[in-house]
Amino acid sequence: MPQPGGWRGDPVWLAEVLRAEGIAVVEFPGWRRRGHGVFEDVRGIMVHHTGSNAAAAESIAHGRPDLPGPLSQLHIARNGTVTVVAAGVAWHAGVGRYPWLPTNMGNWHTIGIECANTGTSPTAPHRRNWPDAQYDALVAACAAICRRLGYPAERTIGHKEYAGRAQGKWDPGAIDMDVLRRDIAVRIGVVPDGGHGAMLLLRGATGPQVAELQRRLKQAYAAYAGHLRIDGVFGAKTEAAVREFQRRTPGLTVDGIVGPATAAALRLRVVNRPD
Ligand SMILES: [Zn+2]
């Protein structure tokens, strides 16, 4: 359902960030305004299977008579297409607990990803009945979101890890969450170039990695970045400073976006931990 008012902590950047990751993205009409309320803060990602290989994004967007949609923020089809269904709060988590979540509040603090999959069975081996395209899109989406939020791969959990005890949930089935998190960590960019390969910071970004960028600019380039406030919000002034740095550095595109090349040229320290 459409939600009135603003979108405080809503991940309205989802489509842009997923596309930058190379994912095939479909935007459900009006997704930025859809939700059961706005996010205060997004603390992580929760992965689900829909229970059916054929479950379409529309079923996640609209929900059911007893449970109105959106039922999650993202839907991943078996061909790897990711539909952005909502930016606001969605009903996917229900009751449960996890160390970095307030009890029973998963919906208000996690981005839900529903994958069109039967889950096979609670004891099925990792990736049984998970097409490569779907699994790869899941890994890429989780990595892109974690990177955007400055979180490590550990911030991706399964519904079964949150609600296994409380609700008897076993989704996502045929997904070993530890293996998934390892794959996400690799994708986030624990790579030999110091992590810059995974860097993508642009206007609107927030978090510790942005604060680190501002600190670096302010300290090393005081002539034009000395006035920056280290507030972790990538606004107009941060963008202007990035552009100035790019203008003065041979070989960089002047676009105000901190991608791998600009990050490496800045010798930007990669922040993997949110705290
Ligand atoms: Zn679930």
PDB file of C-alpha atoms and ligand atoms in Angstrom:
ATOM      1  CA  MET A   1       0.000   0.000   0.000  1.00  0.00           C
ATOM      2  CA  PRO A   2       1.203   3.535  -0.619  1.00  0.00           C
ATOM      3  CA  GLN A   3       2.456   5.295   2.452  1.00  0.00           C
ATOM      4  CA  PRO A   4       1.878   8.971   3.153  1.00  0.00           C
ATOM      5  CA  GLY A   5       4.655  11.341   4.042  1.00  0.00           C
ATOM      6  CA  GLY A   6       8.387  11.055   3.746  1.00  0.00           C
ATOM      7  CA  TRP A   7      10.790   8.191   3.611  1.00  0.00           C
ATOM      8  CA  ARG A   8      13.174   8.869   6.459  1.00  0.00           C
ATOM      9  CA  GLY A   9      15.367   5.772   6.484  1.00  0.00           C
ATOM     10  CA  ASP A  10      13.778   4.033   3.502  1.00  0.00           C
ATOM     11  CA  PRO A  11      16.250   2.478   1.039  1.00  0.00           C
ATOM     12  CA  VAL A  12      14.993   4.532  -1.912  1.00  0.00           C
ATOM     13  CA  TRP A  13      18.399   3.901  -3.482  1.00  0.00           C
ATOM     14  CA  LEU A  14      17.762   0.170  -3.993  1.00  0.00           C
ATOM     15  CA  ALA A  15      17.205   0.172  -7.761  1.00  0.00           C
ATOM     16  CA  GLU A  16      20.198   2.401  -8.452  1.00  0.00           C
ATOM     17  CA  VAL A  17      22.576   0.422  -6.246  1.00  0.00           C
ATOM     18  CA  LEU A  18      21.444  -2.951  -7.625  1.00  0.00           C
ATOM     19  CA  ARG A  19      21.795  -1.745 -11.207  1.00  0.00           C
ATOM     20  CA  ALA A  20      25.306  -0.490 -10.479  1.00  0.00           C
ATOM     21  CA  GLU A  21      26.074  -4.045  -9.353  1.00  0.00           C
ATOM     22  CA  GLY A  22      25.153  -5.329 -12.811  1.00  0.00           C
ATOM     23  CA  ILE A  23      21.835  -6.858 -11.749  1.00  0.00           C
ATOM     24  CA  ALA A  24      18.787  -6.942 -14.056  1.00  0.00           C
ATOM     25  CA  VAL A  25      16.364  -4.719 -12.158  1.00  0.00           C
ATOM     26  CA  VAL A  26      12.627  -4.221 -12.592  1.00  0.00           C
ATOM     27  CA  GLU A  27      10.997  -1.375 -10.691  1.00  0.00           C
ATOM     28  CA  PHE A  28       7.473  -2.077  -9.462  1.00  0.00           C
ATOM     29  CA  PRO A  29       5.309   1.018 -10.102  1.00  0.00           C
ATOM     30  CA  GLY A  30       5.526   3.464  -7.205  1.00  0.00           C
ATOM     31  CA  TRP A  31       7.893   1.268  -5.187  1.00  0.00           C
ATOM     32  CA  ARG A  32       9.594   4.202  -3.461  1.00  0.00           C
ATOM     33  CA  ARG A  33       6.289   5.113  -1.790  1.00  0.00           C
ATOM     34  CA  ARG A  34       5.142   1.595  -0.966  1.00  0.00           C
ATOM     35  CA  GLY A  35       5.332   0.164   2.523  1.00  0.00           C
ATOM     36  CA  HIS A  36       3.585  -0.288   5.863  1.00  0.00           C
ATOM     37  CA  GLY A  37       5.551   2.604   7.317  1.00  0.00           C
ATOM     38  CA  VAL A  38       9.004   4.140   7.000  1.00  0.00           C
ATOM     39  CA  PHE A  39      12.267   2.657   8.212  1.00  0.00           C
ATOM     40  CA  GLU A  40      14.003   4.198  11.182  1.00  0.00           C
ATOM     41  CA  ASP A  41      17.185   2.350  10.371  1.00  0.00           C
ATOM     42  CA  VAL A  42      18.041  -0.620   8.206  1.00  0.00           C
ATOM     43  CA  ARG A  43      20.304  -2.966  10.133  1.00  0.00           C
ATOM     44  CA  GLY A  44      20.587  -5.819   7.680  1.00  0.00           C
ATOM     45  CA  ILE A  45      18.990  -8.158   5.170  1.00  0.00           C
ATOM     46  CA  MET A  46      16.684 -11.138   5.657  1.00  0.00           C
ATOM     47  CA  VAL A  47      16.513 -13.824   2.953  1.00  0.00           C
ATOM     48  CA  HIS A  48      13.426 -15.956   2.232  1.00  0.00           C
ATOM     49  CA  HIS A  49      12.073 -18.460  -0.256  1.00  0.00           C
ATOM     50  CA  THR A  50       8.508 -17.921  -1.467  1.00  0.00           C
ATOM     51  CA  GLY A  51       7.578 -21.605  -1.285  1.00  0.00           C
ATOM     52  CA  SER A  52       6.897 -21.783  -5.011  1.00  0.00           C
ATOM     53  CA  ASN A  53       9.204 -21.630  -7.996  1.00  0.00           C
ATOM     54  CA  ALA A  54       6.533 -19.701  -9.892  1.00  0.00           C
ATOM     55  CA  ALA A  55       5.739 -16.988  -7.323  1.00  0.00           C
ATOM     56  CA  ALA A  56       5.758 -13.694  -9.214  1.00  0.00           C
ATOM     57  CA  ALA A  57       6.888 -10.306  -7.991  1.00  0.00           C
ATOM     58  CA  GLU A  58       3.257  -9.138  -8.127  1.00  0.00           C
ATOM     59  CA  SER A  59       2.298 -11.631  -5.423  1.00  0.00           C
ATOM     60  CA  ILE A  60       4.949 -10.096  -3.160  1.00  0.00           C
ATOM     61  CA  ALA A  61       3.847  -6.586  -4.041  1.00  0.00           C
ATOM     62  CA  HIS A  62       0.128  -7.163  -3.492  1.00  0.00           C
ATOM     63  CA  GLY A  63       0.135  -9.790  -0.756  1.00  0.00           C
ATOM     64  CA  ARG A  64      -2.929 -11.794   0.224  1.00  0.00           C
ATOM     65  CA  PRO A  65      -6.336 -10.976   1.718  1.00  0.00           C
ATOM     66  CA  ASP A  66      -5.047 -11.923   5.176  1.00  0.00           C
ATOM     67  CA  LEU A  67      -1.653 -10.298   4.704  1.00  0.00           C
ATOM     68  CA  PRO A  68      -1.554  -7.201   2.485  1.00  0.00           C
ATOM     69  CA  GLY A  69       1.592  -6.404   0.545  1.00  0.00           C
ATOM     70  CA  PRO A  70       4.287  -5.449   0.243  1.00  0.00           C
ATOM     71  CA  LEU A  71       5.562  -8.739   1.667  1.00  0.00           C
ATOM     72  CA  SER A  72       9.217  -7.819   1.104  1.00  0.00           C
ATOM     73  CA  GLN A  73      11.285  -5.113  -0.527  1.00  0.00           C
ATOM     74  CA  LEU A  74      12.832  -7.341  -3.196  1.00  0.00           C
ATOM     75  CA  HIS A  75      11.783 -10.363  -5.257  1.00  0.00           C
ATOM     76  CA  ILE A  76      14.306 -12.495  -7.116  1.00  0.00           C
ATOM     77  CA  ALA A  77      13.023 -14.613  -9.988  1.00  0.00           C
ATOM     78  CA  ARG A  78      14.678 -17.836 -11.053  1.00  0.00           C
ATOM     79  CA  ASN A  79      16.228 -16.100 -14.054  1.00  0.00           C
ATOM     80  CA  GLY A  80      17.984 -13.653 -11.736  1.00  0.00           C
ATOM     81  CA  THR A  81      15.725 -10.666 -12.376  1.00  0.00           C
ATOM     82  CA  VAL A  82      15.354  -8.591  -9.235  1.00  0.00           C
ATOM     83  CA  THR A  83      12.126  -6.638  -8.800  1.00  0.00           C
ATOM     84  CA  VAL A  84      12.203  -3.733  -6.383  1.00  0.00           C
ATOM     85  CA  VAL A  85       8.766  -3.930  -4.813  1.00  0.00           C
ATOM     86  CA  ALA A  86       8.909  -1.421  -1.968  1.00  0.00           C
ATOM     87  CA  ALA A  87      11.209   0.933  -0.095  1.00  0.00           C
ATOM     88  CA  GLY A  88       9.128   1.080   3.079  1.00  0.00           C
ATOM     89  CA  VAL A  89       8.490  -1.503   5.772  1.00  0.00           C
ATOM     90  CA  ALA A  90       7.181  -4.861   4.490  1.00  0.00           C
ATOM     91  CA  TRP A  91       5.627  -7.870   6.221  1.00  0.00           C
ATOM     92  CA  HIS A  92       8.241 -10.590   5.764  1.00  0.00           C
ATOM     93  CA  ALA A  93       9.885 -11.289   9.091  1.00  0.00           C
ATOM     94  CA  GLY A  94       7.144 -11.837  11.679  1.00  0.00           C
ATOM     95  CA  VAL A  95       8.229 -12.638  15.196  1.00  0.00           C
ATOM     96  CA  GLY A  96      11.706 -13.833  16.064  1.00  0.00           C
ATOM     97  CA  ARG A  97      15.042 -12.742  17.396  1.00  0.00           C
ATOM     98  CA  TYR A  98      18.621 -12.149  16.336  1.00  0.00           C
ATOM     99  CA  PRO A  99      21.484 -10.511  18.238  1.00  0.00           C
ATOM    100  CA  TRP A 100      21.476  -7.165  16.409  1.00  0.00           C
ATOM    101  CA  LEU A 101      17.696  -6.921  16.105  1.00  0.00           C
ATOM    102  CA  PRO A 102      15.160  -5.881  18.738  1.00  0.00           C
ATOM    103  CA  THR A 103      12.965  -8.900  19.501  1.00  0.00           C
ATOM    104  CA  ASN A 104      10.075  -9.358  17.042  1.00  0.00           C
ATOM    105  CA  MET A 105      11.056  -6.183  15.146  1.00  0.00           C
ATOM    106  CA  GLY A 106      12.703  -7.713  12.088  1.00  0.00           C
ATOM    107  CA  ASN A 107      10.250  -6.037   9.722  1.00  0.00           C
ATOM    108  CA  TRP A 108      11.284  -2.596  10.908  1.00  0.00           C
ATOM    109  CA  HIS A 109      15.015  -3.155  10.600  1.00  0.00           C
ATOM    110  CA  THR A 110      15.726  -5.512   7.710  1.00  0.00           C
ATOM    111  CA  ILE A 111      15.355  -5.476   3.950  1.00  0.00           C
ATOM    112  CA  GLY A 112      13.472  -8.624   2.979  1.00  0.00           C
ATOM    113  CA  ILE A 113      14.397 -10.604  -0.114  1.00  0.00           C
ATOM    114  CA  GLU A 114      11.867 -13.160  -1.377  1.00  0.00           C
ATOM    115  CA  CYS A 115      13.330 -15.662  -3.819  1.00  0.00           C
ATOM    116  CA  ALA A 116      10.960 -17.621  -6.069  1.00  0.00           C
ATOM    117  CA  ASN A 117      11.914 -21.087  -4.872  1.00  0.00           C
ATOM    118  CA  THR A 118      10.254 -24.052  -3.185  1.00  0.00           C
ATOM    119  CA  GLY A 119      13.193 -24.351  -0.810  1.00  0.00           C
ATOM    120  CA  THR A 120      13.191 -28.088  -1.643  1.00  0.00           C
ATOM    121  CA  SER A 121      13.376 -29.330   1.978  1.00  0.00           C
ATOM    122  CA  PRO A 122      14.813 -28.320   5.337  1.00  0.00           C
ATOM    123  CA  THR A 123      17.711 -30.745   4.896  1.00  0.00           C
ATOM    124  CA  ALA A 124      18.472 -30.247   1.188  1.00  0.00           C
ATOM    125  CA  PRO A 125      22.131 -29.540   0.353  1.00  0.00           C
ATOM    126  CA  HIS A 126      23.294 -26.026  -0.460  1.00  0.00           C
ATOM    127  CA  ARG A 127      21.911 -24.687  -3.782  1.00  0.00           C
ATOM    128  CA  ARG A 128      19.774 -27.736  -4.636  1.00  0.00           C
ATOM    129  CA  ASN A 129      17.123 -26.329  -7.022  1.00  0.00           C
ATOM    130  CA  TRP A 130      18.706 -22.850  -6.951  1.00  0.00           C
ATOM    131  CA  PRO A 131      19.509 -21.843 -10.555  1.00  0.00           C
ATOM    132  CA  ASP A 132      22.886 -20.143 -10.912  1.00  0.00           C
ATOM    133  CA  ALA A 133      21.223 -16.961 -12.153  1.00  0.00           C
ATOM    134  CA  GLN A 134      19.010 -16.741  -9.082  1.00  0.00           C
ATOM    135  CA  TYR A 135      21.743 -17.550  -6.580  1.00  0.00           C
ATOM    136  CA  ASP A 136      24.208 -15.156  -8.221  1.00  0.00           C
ATOM    137  CA  ALA A 137      21.629 -12.359  -8.191  1.00  0.00           C
ATOM    138  CA  LEU A 138      21.001 -13.031  -4.503  1.00  0.00           C
ATOM    139  CA  VAL A 139      24.714 -12.818  -3.676  1.00  0.00           C
ATOM    140  CA  ALA A 140      25.140  -9.677  -5.788  1.00  0.00           C
ATOM    141  CA  ALA A 141      22.073  -7.972  -4.301  1.00  0.00           C
ATOM    142  CA  CYS A 142      23.123  -8.702  -0.716  1.00  0.00           C
ATOM    143  CA  ALA A 143      26.667  -7.509  -1.427  1.00  0.00           C
ATOM    144  CA  ALA A 144      25.470  -4.296  -3.050  1.00  0.00           C
ATOM    145  CA  ILE A 145      23.143  -3.510  -0.146  1.00  0.00           C
ATOM    146  CA  CYS A 146      25.769  -4.324   2.508  1.00  0.00           C
ATOM    147  CA  ARG A 147      28.312  -2.166   0.724  1.00  0.00           C
ATOM    148  CA  ARG A 148      25.851   0.698   0.420  1.00  0.00           C
ATOM    149  CA  LEU A 149      25.128   0.522   4.146  1.00  0.00           C
ATOM    150  CA  GLY A 150      28.748  -0.047   5.167  1.00  0.00           C
ATOM    151  CA  TYR A 151      27.903  -3.455   6.610  1.00  0.00           C
ATOM    152  CA  PRO A 152      29.840  -6.734   6.501  1.00  0.00           C
ATOM    153  CA  ALA A 153      28.306  -9.898   5.008  1.00  0.00           C
ATOM    154  CA  GLU A 154      27.294 -10.982   8.525  1.00  0.00           C
ATOM    155  CA  ARG A 155      24.390  -8.532   8.275  1.00  0.00           C
ATOM    156  CA  THR A 156      22.648 -10.942   5.892  1.00  0.00           C
ATOM    157  CA  ILE A 157      20.582 -13.536   7.740  1.00  0.00           C
ATOM    158  CA  GLY A 158      18.011 -16.159   6.834  1.00  0.00           C
ATOM    159  CA  HIS A 159      14.413 -16.141   8.022  1.00  0.00           C
ATOM    160  CA  LYS A 160      15.204 -19.511   9.617  1.00  0.00           C
ATOM    161  CA  GLU A 161      17.938 -17.930  11.724  1.00  0.00           C
ATOM    162  CA  TYR A 162      15.544 -15.276  13.019  1.00  0.00           C
ATOM    163  CA  ALA A 163      12.266 -17.155  13.233  1.00  0.00           C
ATOM    164  CA  GLY A 164      13.297 -20.805  13.284  1.00  0.00           C
ATOM    165  CA  ARG A 165      12.463 -21.173  16.935  1.00  0.00           C
ATOM    166  CA  ALA A 166       9.551 -18.731  17.123  1.00  0.00           C
ATOM    167  CA  GLN A 167       7.728 -19.743  13.929  1.00  0.00           C
ATOM    168  CA  GLY A 168       9.285 -23.001  12.806  1.00  0.00           C
ATOM    169  CA  LYS A 169      10.568 -21.290   9.639  1.00  0.00           C
ATOM    170  CA  TRP A 170      13.145 -23.107   7.528  1.00  0.00           C
ATOM    171  CA  ASP A 171      13.542 -20.645   4.703  1.00  0.00           C
ATOM    172  CA  PRO A 172      15.557 -20.071   2.683  1.00  0.00           C
ATOM    173  CA  GLY A 173      15.660 -23.841   2.108  1.00  0.00           C
ATOM    174  CA  ALA A 174      18.711 -25.403   0.493  1.00  0.00           C
ATOM    175  CA  ILE A 175      20.750 -22.359   1.444  1.00  0.00           C
ATOM    176  CA  ASP A 176      23.596 -22.790   3.920  1.00  0.00           C
ATOM    177  CA  MET A 177      23.648 -19.267   5.340  1.00  0.00           C
ATOM    178  CA  ASP A 178      27.314 -19.444   6.309  1.00  0.00           C
ATOM    179  CA  VAL A 179      28.256 -20.368   2.750  1.00  0.00           C
ATOM    180  CA  LEU A 180      26.002 -17.618   1.397  1.00  0.00           C
ATOM    181  CA  ARG A 181      27.639 -15.064   3.702  1.00  0.00           C
ATOM    182  CA  ARG A 182      31.087 -16.211   2.590  1.00  0.00           C
ATOM    183  CA  ASP A 183      30.066 -15.718  -1.053  1.00  0.00           C
ATOM    184  CA  ILE A 184      28.648 -12.281  -0.217  1.00  0.00           C
ATOM    185  CA  ALA A 185      31.849 -11.283   1.593  1.00  0.00           C
ATOM    186  CA  VAL A 186      33.897 -12.169  -1.466  1.00  0.00           C
ATOM    187  CA  ARG A 187      31.532 -10.159  -3.639  1.00  0.00           C
ATOM    188  CA  ILE A 188      31.556  -7.153  -1.275  1.00  0.00           C
ATOM    189  CA  GLY A 189      35.179  -6.869  -2.053  1.00  0.00           C
ATOM    190  CA  VAL A 190      37.535  -8.593   0.326  1.00  0.00           C
ATOM    191  CA  VAL A 191      39.896  -8.487  -2.615  1.00  0.00           C
ATOM    192  CA  PRO A 192      43.642  -7.901  -3.130  1.00  0.00           C
ATOM    193  CA  ASP A 193      43.176  -4.280  -4.205  1.00  0.00           C
ATOM    194  CA  GLY A 194      42.307  -3.358  -0.641  1.00  0.00           C
ATOM    195  CA  GLY A 195      38.590  -3.377  -1.222  1.00  0.00           C
ATOM    196  CA  HIS A 196      38.388  -0.446  -3.615  1.00  0.00           C
ATOM    197  CA  GLY A 197      37.054  -2.732  -6.335  1.00  0.00           C
ATOM    198  CA  ALA A 198      33.788  -2.814  -4.472  1.00  0.00           C
ATOM    199  CA  MET A 199      33.581   0.884  -3.686  1.00  0.00           C
ATOM    200  CA  LEU A 200      30.606   2.899  -4.845  1.00  0.00           C
ATOM    201  CA  LEU A 201      29.717   6.058  -2.963  1.00  0.00           C
ATOM    202  CA  LEU A 202      27.548   8.748  -4.437  1.00  0.00           C
ATOM    203  CA  ARG A 203      25.195  11.566  -3.492  1.00  0.00           C
ATOM    204  CA  GLY A 204      22.656  10.308  -0.982  1.00  0.00           C
ATOM    205  CA  ALA A 205      24.927   7.675   0.534  1.00  0.00           C
ATOM    206  CA  THR A 206      25.246   7.618   4.312  1.00  0.00           C
ATOM    207  CA  GLY A 207      27.250   5.703   6.882  1.00  0.00           C
ATOM    208  CA  PRO A 208      30.736   5.075   8.178  1.00  0.00           C
ATOM    209  CA  GLN A 209      32.296   4.683   4.752  1.00  0.00           C
ATOM    210  CA  VAL A 210      31.086   8.175   3.812  1.00  0.00           C
ATOM    211  CA  ALA A 211      32.495   9.548   7.079  1.00  0.00           C
ATOM    212  CA  GLU A 212      35.819   7.926   6.223  1.00  0.00           C
ATOM    213  CA  LEU A 213      35.708   9.568   2.781  1.00  0.00           C
ATOM    214  CA  GLN A 214      35.025  12.973   4.345  1.00  0.00           C
ATOM    215  CA  ARG A 215      37.843  12.477   6.873  1.00  0.00           C
ATOM    216  CA  ARG A 216      40.260  11.571   4.100  1.00  0.00           C
ATOM    217  CA  LEU A 217      39.265  14.550   1.931  1.00  0.00           C
ATOM    218  CA  LYS A 218      39.359  16.986   4.845  1.00  0.00           C
ATOM    219  CA  GLN A 219      42.776  15.851   6.071  1.00  0.00           C
ATOM    220  CA  ALA A 220      44.605  15.381   2.805  1.00  0.00           C
ATOM    221  CA  TYR A 221      42.934  18.032   0.650  1.00  0.00           C
ATOM    222  CA  ALA A 222      42.264  20.865   3.080  1.00  0.00           C
ATOM    223  CA  ALA A 223      42.645  23.480   0.331  1.00  0.00           C
ATOM    224  CA  TYR A 224      39.205  22.684  -1.001  1.00  0.00           C
ATOM    225  CA  ALA A 225      37.808  20.132   1.486  1.00  0.00           C
ATOM    226  CA  GLY A 226      38.890  21.638   4.799  1.00  0.00           C
ATOM    227  CA  HIS A 227      35.383  22.899   5.463  1.00  0.00           C
ATOM    228  CA  LEU A 228      33.725  19.474   5.166  1.00  0.00           C
ATOM    229  CA  ARG A 229      31.721  18.243   8.114  1.00  0.00           C
ATOM    230  CA  ILE A 230      32.423  14.615   8.977  1.00  0.00           C
ATOM    231  CA  ASP A 231      28.794  13.610   9.365  1.00  0.00           C
ATOM    232  CA  GLY A 232      28.629  10.465   7.236  1.00  0.00           C
ATOM    233  CA  VAL A 233      26.148  12.022   4.810  1.00  0.00           C
ATOM    234  CA  PHE A 234      27.179  12.325   1.173  1.00  0.00           C
ATOM    235  CA  GLY A 235      25.600  15.673   0.305  1.00  0.00           C
ATOM    236  CA  ALA A 236      26.291  18.539  -2.092  1.00  0.00           C
ATOM    237  CA  LYS A 237      29.487  19.684  -0.360  1.00  0.00           C
ATOM    238  CA  THR A 238      30.998  16.211  -0.266  1.00  0.00           C
ATOM    239  CA  GLU A 239      30.129  15.748  -3.917  1.00  0.00           C
ATOM    240  CA  ALA A 240      31.735  19.080  -4.810  1.00  0.00           C
ATOM    241  CA  ALA A 241      34.920  18.072  -2.976  1.00  0.00           C
ATOM    242  CA  VAL A 242      35.001  14.711  -4.782  1.00  0.00           C
ATOM    243  CA  ARG A 243      34.591  16.496  -8.122  1.00  0.00           C
ATOM    244  CA  GLU A 244      37.416  18.873  -7.281  1.00  0.00           C
ATOM    245  CA  PHE A 245      39.654  15.950  -6.348  1.00  0.00           C
ATOM    246  CA  GLN A 246      38.776  14.225  -9.623  1.00  0.00           C
ATOM    247  CA  ARG A 247      39.404  17.430 -11.611  1.00  0.00           C
ATOM    248  CA  ARG A 248      42.887  17.721 -10.109  1.00  0.00           C
ATOM    249  CA  THR A 249      43.798  14.034 -10.512  1.00  0.00           C
ATOM    250  CA  PRO A 250      44.839  12.847 -13.973  1.00  0.00           C
ATOM    251  CA  GLY A 251      42.955   9.873 -15.335  1.00  0.00           C
ATOM    252  CA  LEU A 252      39.809  10.192 -13.266  1.00  0.00           C
ATOM    253  CA  THR A 253      36.327  10.832 -14.608  1.00  0.00           C
ATOM    254  CA  VAL A 254      34.832  13.971 -13.067  1.00  0.00           C
ATOM    255  CA  ASP A 255      31.437  12.642 -12.002  1.00  0.00           C
ATOM    256  CA  GLY A 256      31.335  13.208  -8.239  1.00  0.00           C
ATOM    257  CA  ILE A 257      31.011   9.465  -7.690  1.00  0.00           C
ATOM    258  CA  VAL A 258      33.550   7.526  -5.654  1.00  0.00           C
ATOM    259  CA  GLY A 259      34.024   4.297  -7.578  1.00  0.00           C
ATOM    260  CA  PRO A 260      37.044   1.975  -7.461  1.00  0.00           C
ATOM    261  CA  ALA A 261      39.429   4.307  -9.342  1.00  0.00           C
ATOM    262  CA  THR A 262      38.633   7.417  -7.312  1.00  0.00           C
ATOM    263  CA  ALA A 263      38.726   5.426  -4.058  1.00  0.00           C
ATOM    264  CA  ALA A 264      42.141   4.009  -4.923  1.00  0.00           C
ATOM    265  CA  ALA A 265      43.456   7.450  -5.929  1.00  0.00           C
ATOM    266  CA  LEU A 266      42.226   8.845  -2.618  1.00  0.00           C
ATOM    267  CA  ARG A 267      43.848   5.912  -0.836  1.00  0.00           C
ATOM    268  CA  LEU A 268      40.539   5.654   0.951  1.00  0.00           C
ATOM    269  CA  ARG A 269      40.555   3.222   3.839  1.00  0.00           C
ATOM    270  CA  VAL A 270      37.839   0.590   3.384  1.00  0.00           C
ATOM    271  CA  VAL A 271      35.398   0.433   6.276  1.00  0.00           C
ATOM    272  CA  ASN A 272      33.993  -3.075   6.593  1.00  0.00           C
ATOM    273  CA  ARG A 273      32.466  -2.750  10.024  1.00  0.00           C
ATOM    274  CA  PRO A 274      29.509  -0.572  10.914  1.00  0.00           C
ATOM    275  CA  ASP A 275      30.863   0.200  14.364  1.00  0.00           C
TER     276      ASP A 275
HETATM  277 ZN    ZN B   1      10.394 -16.306   5.168  1.00  0.00          ZN
END
